[in-house]
mmCIF file of C-alpha atoms in Angstrom:
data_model
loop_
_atom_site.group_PDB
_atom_site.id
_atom_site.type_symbol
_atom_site.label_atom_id
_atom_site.label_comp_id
_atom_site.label_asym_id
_atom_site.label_seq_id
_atom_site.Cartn_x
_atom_site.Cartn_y
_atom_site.Cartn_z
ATOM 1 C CA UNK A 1 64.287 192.656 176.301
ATOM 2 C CA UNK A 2 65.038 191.721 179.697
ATOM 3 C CA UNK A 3 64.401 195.080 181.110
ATOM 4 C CA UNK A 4 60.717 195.333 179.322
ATOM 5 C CA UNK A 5 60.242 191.699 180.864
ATOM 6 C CA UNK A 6 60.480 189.830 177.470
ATOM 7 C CA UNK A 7 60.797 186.169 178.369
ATOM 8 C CA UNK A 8 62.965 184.704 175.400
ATOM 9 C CA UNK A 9 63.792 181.231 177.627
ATOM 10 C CA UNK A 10 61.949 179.749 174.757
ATOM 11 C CA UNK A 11 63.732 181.361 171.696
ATOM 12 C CA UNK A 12 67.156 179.600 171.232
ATOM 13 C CA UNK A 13 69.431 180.953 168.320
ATOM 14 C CA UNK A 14 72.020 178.779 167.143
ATOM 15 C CA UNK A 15 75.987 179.830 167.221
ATOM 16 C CA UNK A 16 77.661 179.345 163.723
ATOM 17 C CA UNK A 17 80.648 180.209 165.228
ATOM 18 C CA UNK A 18 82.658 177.182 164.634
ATOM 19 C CA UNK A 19 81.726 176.305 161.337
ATOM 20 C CA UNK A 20 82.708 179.630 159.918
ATOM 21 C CA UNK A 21 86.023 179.124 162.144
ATOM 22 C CA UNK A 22 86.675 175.724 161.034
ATOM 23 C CA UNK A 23 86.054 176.975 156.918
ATOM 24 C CA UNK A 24 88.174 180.401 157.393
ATOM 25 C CA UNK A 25 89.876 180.247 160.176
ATOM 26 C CA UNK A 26 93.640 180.023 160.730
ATOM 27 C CA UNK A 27 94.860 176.868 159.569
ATOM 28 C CA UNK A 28 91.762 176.097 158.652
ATOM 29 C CA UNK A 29 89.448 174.324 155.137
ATOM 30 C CA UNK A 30 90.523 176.811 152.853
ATOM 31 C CA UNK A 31 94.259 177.835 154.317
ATOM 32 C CA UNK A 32 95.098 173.856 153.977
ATOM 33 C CA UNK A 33 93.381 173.629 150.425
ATOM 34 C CA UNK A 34 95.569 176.809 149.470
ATOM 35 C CA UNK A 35 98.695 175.325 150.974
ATOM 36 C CA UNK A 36 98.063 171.738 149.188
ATOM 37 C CA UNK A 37 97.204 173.733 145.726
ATOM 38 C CA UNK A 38 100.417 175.614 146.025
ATOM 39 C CA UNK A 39 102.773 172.679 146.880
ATOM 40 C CA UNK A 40 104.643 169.990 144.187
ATOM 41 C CA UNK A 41 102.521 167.458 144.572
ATOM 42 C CA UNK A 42 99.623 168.364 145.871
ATOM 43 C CA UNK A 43 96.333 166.036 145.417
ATOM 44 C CA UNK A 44 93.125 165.798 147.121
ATOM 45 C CA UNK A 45 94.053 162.616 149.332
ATOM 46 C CA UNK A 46 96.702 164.203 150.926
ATOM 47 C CA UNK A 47 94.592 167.620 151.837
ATOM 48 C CA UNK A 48 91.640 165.563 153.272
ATOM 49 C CA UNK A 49 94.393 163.477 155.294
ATOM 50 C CA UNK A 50 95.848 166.823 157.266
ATOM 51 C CA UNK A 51 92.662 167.803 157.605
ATOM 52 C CA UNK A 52 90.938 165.071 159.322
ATOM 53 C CA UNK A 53 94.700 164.884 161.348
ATOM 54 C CA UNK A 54 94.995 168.819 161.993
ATOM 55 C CA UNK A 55 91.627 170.078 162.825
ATOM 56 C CA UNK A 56 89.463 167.145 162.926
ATOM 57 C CA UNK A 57 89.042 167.349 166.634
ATOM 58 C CA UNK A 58 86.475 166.713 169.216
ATOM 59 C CA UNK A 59 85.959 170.819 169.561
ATOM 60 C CA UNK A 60 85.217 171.064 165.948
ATOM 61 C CA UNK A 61 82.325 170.489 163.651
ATOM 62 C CA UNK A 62 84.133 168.101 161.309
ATOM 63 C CA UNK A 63 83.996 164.589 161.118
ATOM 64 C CA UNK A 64 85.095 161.394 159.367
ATOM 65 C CA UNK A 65 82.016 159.408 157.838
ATOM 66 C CA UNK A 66 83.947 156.473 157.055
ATOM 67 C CA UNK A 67 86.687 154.629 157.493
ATOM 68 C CA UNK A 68 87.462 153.687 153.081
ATOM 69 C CA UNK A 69 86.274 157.283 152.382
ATOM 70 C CA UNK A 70 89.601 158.779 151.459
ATOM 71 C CA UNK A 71 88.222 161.744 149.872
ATOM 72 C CA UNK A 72 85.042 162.523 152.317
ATOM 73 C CA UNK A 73 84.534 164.568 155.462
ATOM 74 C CA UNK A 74 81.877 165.892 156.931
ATOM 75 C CA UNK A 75 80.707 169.440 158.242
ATOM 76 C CA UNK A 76 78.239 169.282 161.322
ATOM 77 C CA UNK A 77 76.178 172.350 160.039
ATOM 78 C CA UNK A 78 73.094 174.282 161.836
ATOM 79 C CA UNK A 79 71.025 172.479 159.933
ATOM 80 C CA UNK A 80 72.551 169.257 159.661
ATOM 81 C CA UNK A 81 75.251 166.848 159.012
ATOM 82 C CA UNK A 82 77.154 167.309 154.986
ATOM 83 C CA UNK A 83 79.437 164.479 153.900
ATOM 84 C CA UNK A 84 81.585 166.719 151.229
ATOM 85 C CA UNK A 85 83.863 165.231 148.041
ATOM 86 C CA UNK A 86 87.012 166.325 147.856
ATOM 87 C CA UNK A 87 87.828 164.924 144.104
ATOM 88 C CA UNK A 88 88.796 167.474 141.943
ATOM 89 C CA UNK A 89 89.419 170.081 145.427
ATOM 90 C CA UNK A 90 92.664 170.775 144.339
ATOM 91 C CA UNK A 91 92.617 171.432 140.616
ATOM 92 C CA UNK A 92 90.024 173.590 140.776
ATOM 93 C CA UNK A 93 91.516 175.804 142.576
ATOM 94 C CA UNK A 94 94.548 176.243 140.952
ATOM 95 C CA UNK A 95 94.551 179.470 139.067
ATOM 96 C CA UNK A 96 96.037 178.343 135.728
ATOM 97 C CA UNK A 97 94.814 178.783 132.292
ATOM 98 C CA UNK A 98 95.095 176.301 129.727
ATOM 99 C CA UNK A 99 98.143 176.230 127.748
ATOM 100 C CA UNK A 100 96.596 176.365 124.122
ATOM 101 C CA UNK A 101 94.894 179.346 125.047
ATOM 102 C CA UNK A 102 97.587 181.076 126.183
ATOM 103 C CA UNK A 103 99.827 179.902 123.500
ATOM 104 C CA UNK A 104 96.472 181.220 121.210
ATOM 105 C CA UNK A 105 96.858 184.847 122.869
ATOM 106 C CA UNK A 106 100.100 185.017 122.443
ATOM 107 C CA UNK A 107 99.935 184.948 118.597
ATOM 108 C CA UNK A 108 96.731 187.144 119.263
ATOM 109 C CA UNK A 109 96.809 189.832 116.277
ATOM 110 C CA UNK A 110 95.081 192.656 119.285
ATOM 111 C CA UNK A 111 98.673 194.166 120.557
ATOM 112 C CA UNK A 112 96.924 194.604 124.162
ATOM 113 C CA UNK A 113 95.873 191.116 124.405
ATOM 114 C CA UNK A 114 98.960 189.815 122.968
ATOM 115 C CA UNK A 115 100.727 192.395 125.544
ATOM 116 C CA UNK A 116 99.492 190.490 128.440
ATOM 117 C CA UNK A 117 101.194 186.959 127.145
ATOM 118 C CA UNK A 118 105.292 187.315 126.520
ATOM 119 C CA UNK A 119 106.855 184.502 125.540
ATOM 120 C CA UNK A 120 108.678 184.234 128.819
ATOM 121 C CA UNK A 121 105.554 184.343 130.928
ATOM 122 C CA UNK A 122 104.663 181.071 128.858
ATOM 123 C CA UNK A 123 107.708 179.181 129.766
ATOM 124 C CA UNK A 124 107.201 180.385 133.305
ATOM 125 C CA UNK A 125 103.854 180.532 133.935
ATOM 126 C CA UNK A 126 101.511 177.851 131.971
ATOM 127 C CA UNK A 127 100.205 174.944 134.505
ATOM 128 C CA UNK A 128 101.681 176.323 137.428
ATOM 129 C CA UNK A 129 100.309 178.238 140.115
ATOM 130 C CA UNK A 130 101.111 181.838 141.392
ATOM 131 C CA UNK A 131 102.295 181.491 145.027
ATOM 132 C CA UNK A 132 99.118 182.842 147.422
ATOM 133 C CA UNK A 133 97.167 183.443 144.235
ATOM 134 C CA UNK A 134 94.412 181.001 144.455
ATOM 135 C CA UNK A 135 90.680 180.545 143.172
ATOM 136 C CA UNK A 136 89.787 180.420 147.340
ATOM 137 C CA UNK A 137 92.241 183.596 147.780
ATOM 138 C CA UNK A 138 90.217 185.575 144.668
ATOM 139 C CA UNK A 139 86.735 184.531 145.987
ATOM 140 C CA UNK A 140 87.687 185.546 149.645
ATOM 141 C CA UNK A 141 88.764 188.571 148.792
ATOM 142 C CA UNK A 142 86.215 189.643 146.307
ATOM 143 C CA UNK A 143 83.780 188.805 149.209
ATOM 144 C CA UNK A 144 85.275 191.410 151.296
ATOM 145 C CA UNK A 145 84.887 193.766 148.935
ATOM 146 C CA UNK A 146 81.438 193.156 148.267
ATOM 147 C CA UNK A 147 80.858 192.896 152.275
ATOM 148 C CA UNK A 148 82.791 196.679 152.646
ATOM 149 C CA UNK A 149 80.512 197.766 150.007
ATOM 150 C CA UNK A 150 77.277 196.788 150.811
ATOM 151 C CA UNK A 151 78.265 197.799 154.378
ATOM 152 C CA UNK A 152 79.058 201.370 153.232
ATOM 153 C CA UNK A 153 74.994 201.273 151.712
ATOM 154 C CA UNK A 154 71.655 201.408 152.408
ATOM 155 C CA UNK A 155 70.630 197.392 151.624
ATOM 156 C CA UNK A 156 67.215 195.993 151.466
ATOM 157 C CA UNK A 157 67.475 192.019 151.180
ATOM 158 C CA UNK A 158 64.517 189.876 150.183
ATOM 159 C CA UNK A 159 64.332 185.984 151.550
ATOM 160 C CA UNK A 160 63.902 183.711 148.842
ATOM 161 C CA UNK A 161 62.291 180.047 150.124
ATOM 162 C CA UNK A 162 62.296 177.018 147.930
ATOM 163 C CA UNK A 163 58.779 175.714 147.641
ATOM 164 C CA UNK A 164 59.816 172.197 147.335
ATOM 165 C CA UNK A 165 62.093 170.076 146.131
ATOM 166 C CA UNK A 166 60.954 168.362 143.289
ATOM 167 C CA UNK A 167 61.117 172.379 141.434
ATOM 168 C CA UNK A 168 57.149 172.183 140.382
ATOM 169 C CA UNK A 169 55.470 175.041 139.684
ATOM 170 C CA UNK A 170 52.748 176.023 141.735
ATOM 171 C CA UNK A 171 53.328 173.339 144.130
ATOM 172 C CA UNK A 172 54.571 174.992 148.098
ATOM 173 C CA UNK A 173 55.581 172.179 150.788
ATOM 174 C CA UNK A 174 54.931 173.700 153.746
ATOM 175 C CA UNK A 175 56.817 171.955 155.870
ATOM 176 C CA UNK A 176 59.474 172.220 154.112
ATOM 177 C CA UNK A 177 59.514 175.715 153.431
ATOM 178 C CA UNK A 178 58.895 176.255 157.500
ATOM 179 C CA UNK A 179 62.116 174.174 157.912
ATOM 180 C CA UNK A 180 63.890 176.844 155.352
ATOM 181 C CA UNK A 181 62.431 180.114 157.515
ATOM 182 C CA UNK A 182 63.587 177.861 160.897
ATOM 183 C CA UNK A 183 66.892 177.269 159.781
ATOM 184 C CA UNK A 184 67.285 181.314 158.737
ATOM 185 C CA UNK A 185 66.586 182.673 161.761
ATOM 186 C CA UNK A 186 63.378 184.315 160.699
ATOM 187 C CA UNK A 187 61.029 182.369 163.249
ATOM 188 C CA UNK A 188 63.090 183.461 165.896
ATOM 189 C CA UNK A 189 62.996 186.827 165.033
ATOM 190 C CA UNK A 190 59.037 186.845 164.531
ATOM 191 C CA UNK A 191 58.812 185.185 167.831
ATOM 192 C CA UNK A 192 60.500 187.946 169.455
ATOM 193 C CA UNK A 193 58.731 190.768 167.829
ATOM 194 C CA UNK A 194 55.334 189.289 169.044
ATOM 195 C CA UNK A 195 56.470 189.194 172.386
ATOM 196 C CA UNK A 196 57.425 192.706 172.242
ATOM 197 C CA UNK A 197 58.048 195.937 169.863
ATOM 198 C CA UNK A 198 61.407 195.416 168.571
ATOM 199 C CA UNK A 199 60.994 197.871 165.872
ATOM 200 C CA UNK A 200 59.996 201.436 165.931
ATOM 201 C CA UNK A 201 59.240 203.742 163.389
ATOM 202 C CA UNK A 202 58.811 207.357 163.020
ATOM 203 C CA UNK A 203 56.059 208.125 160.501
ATOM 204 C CA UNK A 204 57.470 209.502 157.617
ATOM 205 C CA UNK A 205 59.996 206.822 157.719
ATOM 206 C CA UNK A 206 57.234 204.100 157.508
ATOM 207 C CA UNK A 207 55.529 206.427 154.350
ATOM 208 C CA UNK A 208 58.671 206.181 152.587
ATOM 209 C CA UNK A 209 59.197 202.584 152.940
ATOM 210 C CA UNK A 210 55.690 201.210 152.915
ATOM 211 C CA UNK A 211 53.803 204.320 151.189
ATOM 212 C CA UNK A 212 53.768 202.425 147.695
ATOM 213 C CA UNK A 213 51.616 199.465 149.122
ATOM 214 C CA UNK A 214 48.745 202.012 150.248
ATOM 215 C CA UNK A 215 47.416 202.828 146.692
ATOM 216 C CA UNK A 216 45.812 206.654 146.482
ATOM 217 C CA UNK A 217 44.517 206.154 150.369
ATOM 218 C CA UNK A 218 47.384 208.367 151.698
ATOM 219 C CA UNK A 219 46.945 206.852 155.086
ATOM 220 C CA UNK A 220 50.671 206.909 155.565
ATOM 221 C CA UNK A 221 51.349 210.899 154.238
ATOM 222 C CA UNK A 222 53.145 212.688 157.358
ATOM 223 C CA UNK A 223 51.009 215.714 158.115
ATOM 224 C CA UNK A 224 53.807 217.255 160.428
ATOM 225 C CA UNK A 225 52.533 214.350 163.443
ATOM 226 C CA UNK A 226 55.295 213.392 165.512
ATOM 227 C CA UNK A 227 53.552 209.874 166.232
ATOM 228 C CA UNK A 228 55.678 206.780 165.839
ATOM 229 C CA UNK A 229 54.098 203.683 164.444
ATOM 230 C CA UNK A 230 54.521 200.207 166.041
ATOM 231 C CA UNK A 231 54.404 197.454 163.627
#
């Protein structure tokens, strides 16, 4: 943009950076919630204590909201600050199944289901927690599947807005709904194409993407033209 003499002083784009450091990074939310999950003991006063101590610094986004909040800290997001909970942090991320119905597949008359629960897997195994093998752990890497995946496709993505918050039908607050398009990015990026022509076309590519909006008009049918459009 520089080169075509696109002035973008104007446009500012914020860095998420350090938030998405401070929640996967090393030694970070989810490597101390994993550690706490997987250690005798473990409880959700003690994981938000290392965290405020271990990575609640002045170069991170994370805070303490108050001093009697033993459970709370807070995330200095993009759009905002988040006070967070941490009740409940720790057992939900265990990944243990209830006894009775393990103890209920184990007497399961299905041999494959009843395959999968030995008797010594349920004195070994019921209430505890496989080392490394956490609800965090499963999630992150089923993520990275999904990201290598889409990655490897062609993916269209629509943006959903909220019209307001109060869920009422037929109701849009506009302000509201320009803070959601703000806080995505998309202003930004409509600011910039107006100042310039960030996206080119060739013509048949534009008929196959846009041709179903133009009806029986066939405005958008290559005829062998070699002309790219500018939208």
């Amino acid at each position: 943009y520089a080169a075509e003499g696109v002035d973008l002083a104007t446009i500012t784009i914020t860095d998420n950076t350090a938030v998405l450091s401070l929640i996967e990074g090393k030694a970070g939310l989810i490597d101390l919630l994993n550690e706490e999950t997987v250690r005798p003991g473990g409880n959700d006063k003690a994981y938000v204590y290392k965290l405020l101590n271990h990575v609640g610094t002045d170069a991170t986004p994370l805070f303490k909201r108050r001093n009697d909040a033993e459970y709370q800290f807070g995330i200095r997001h993009y759009a905002g600050n988040v006070t967070y909970d941490a009740r409940g942090f720790v057992v939900r991320n265990r990944d243990t199944l209830p006894v009775d119905l393990v103890q209920l597949a184990s007497r399961c008359g299905n041999g494959l289901i009843k395959s999968l629960f030995s008797e010594n897997d349920l004195k070994q195994n019921v209430g505890r927690t496989w080392v490394g093998v956490t609800v965090w752990s499963k999630f992150r890497d089923r993520l990275n599947e999904l990201m290598t995946s889409i990655s490897a496709a062609d993916a269209r993505y629509v943006r959903c807005i909220v019209p307001n918050r109060q869920m009422i039908p037929g109701v849009t607050d506009l302000k509201y709904a320009l803070t959601q398009l703000r806080y995505a990015g998309v202003m930004s990026a409509i600011t910039i194409a107006r100042a310039s022509f960030p996206n080119r076309m060739t013509l048949e590519l534009a008929s196959e993407r846009f041709g179903i909006l133009e009806g029986k008009r066939g405005l958008l049918q290559p005829k062998g033209l070699e002309t790219n459009v500018h939208k």
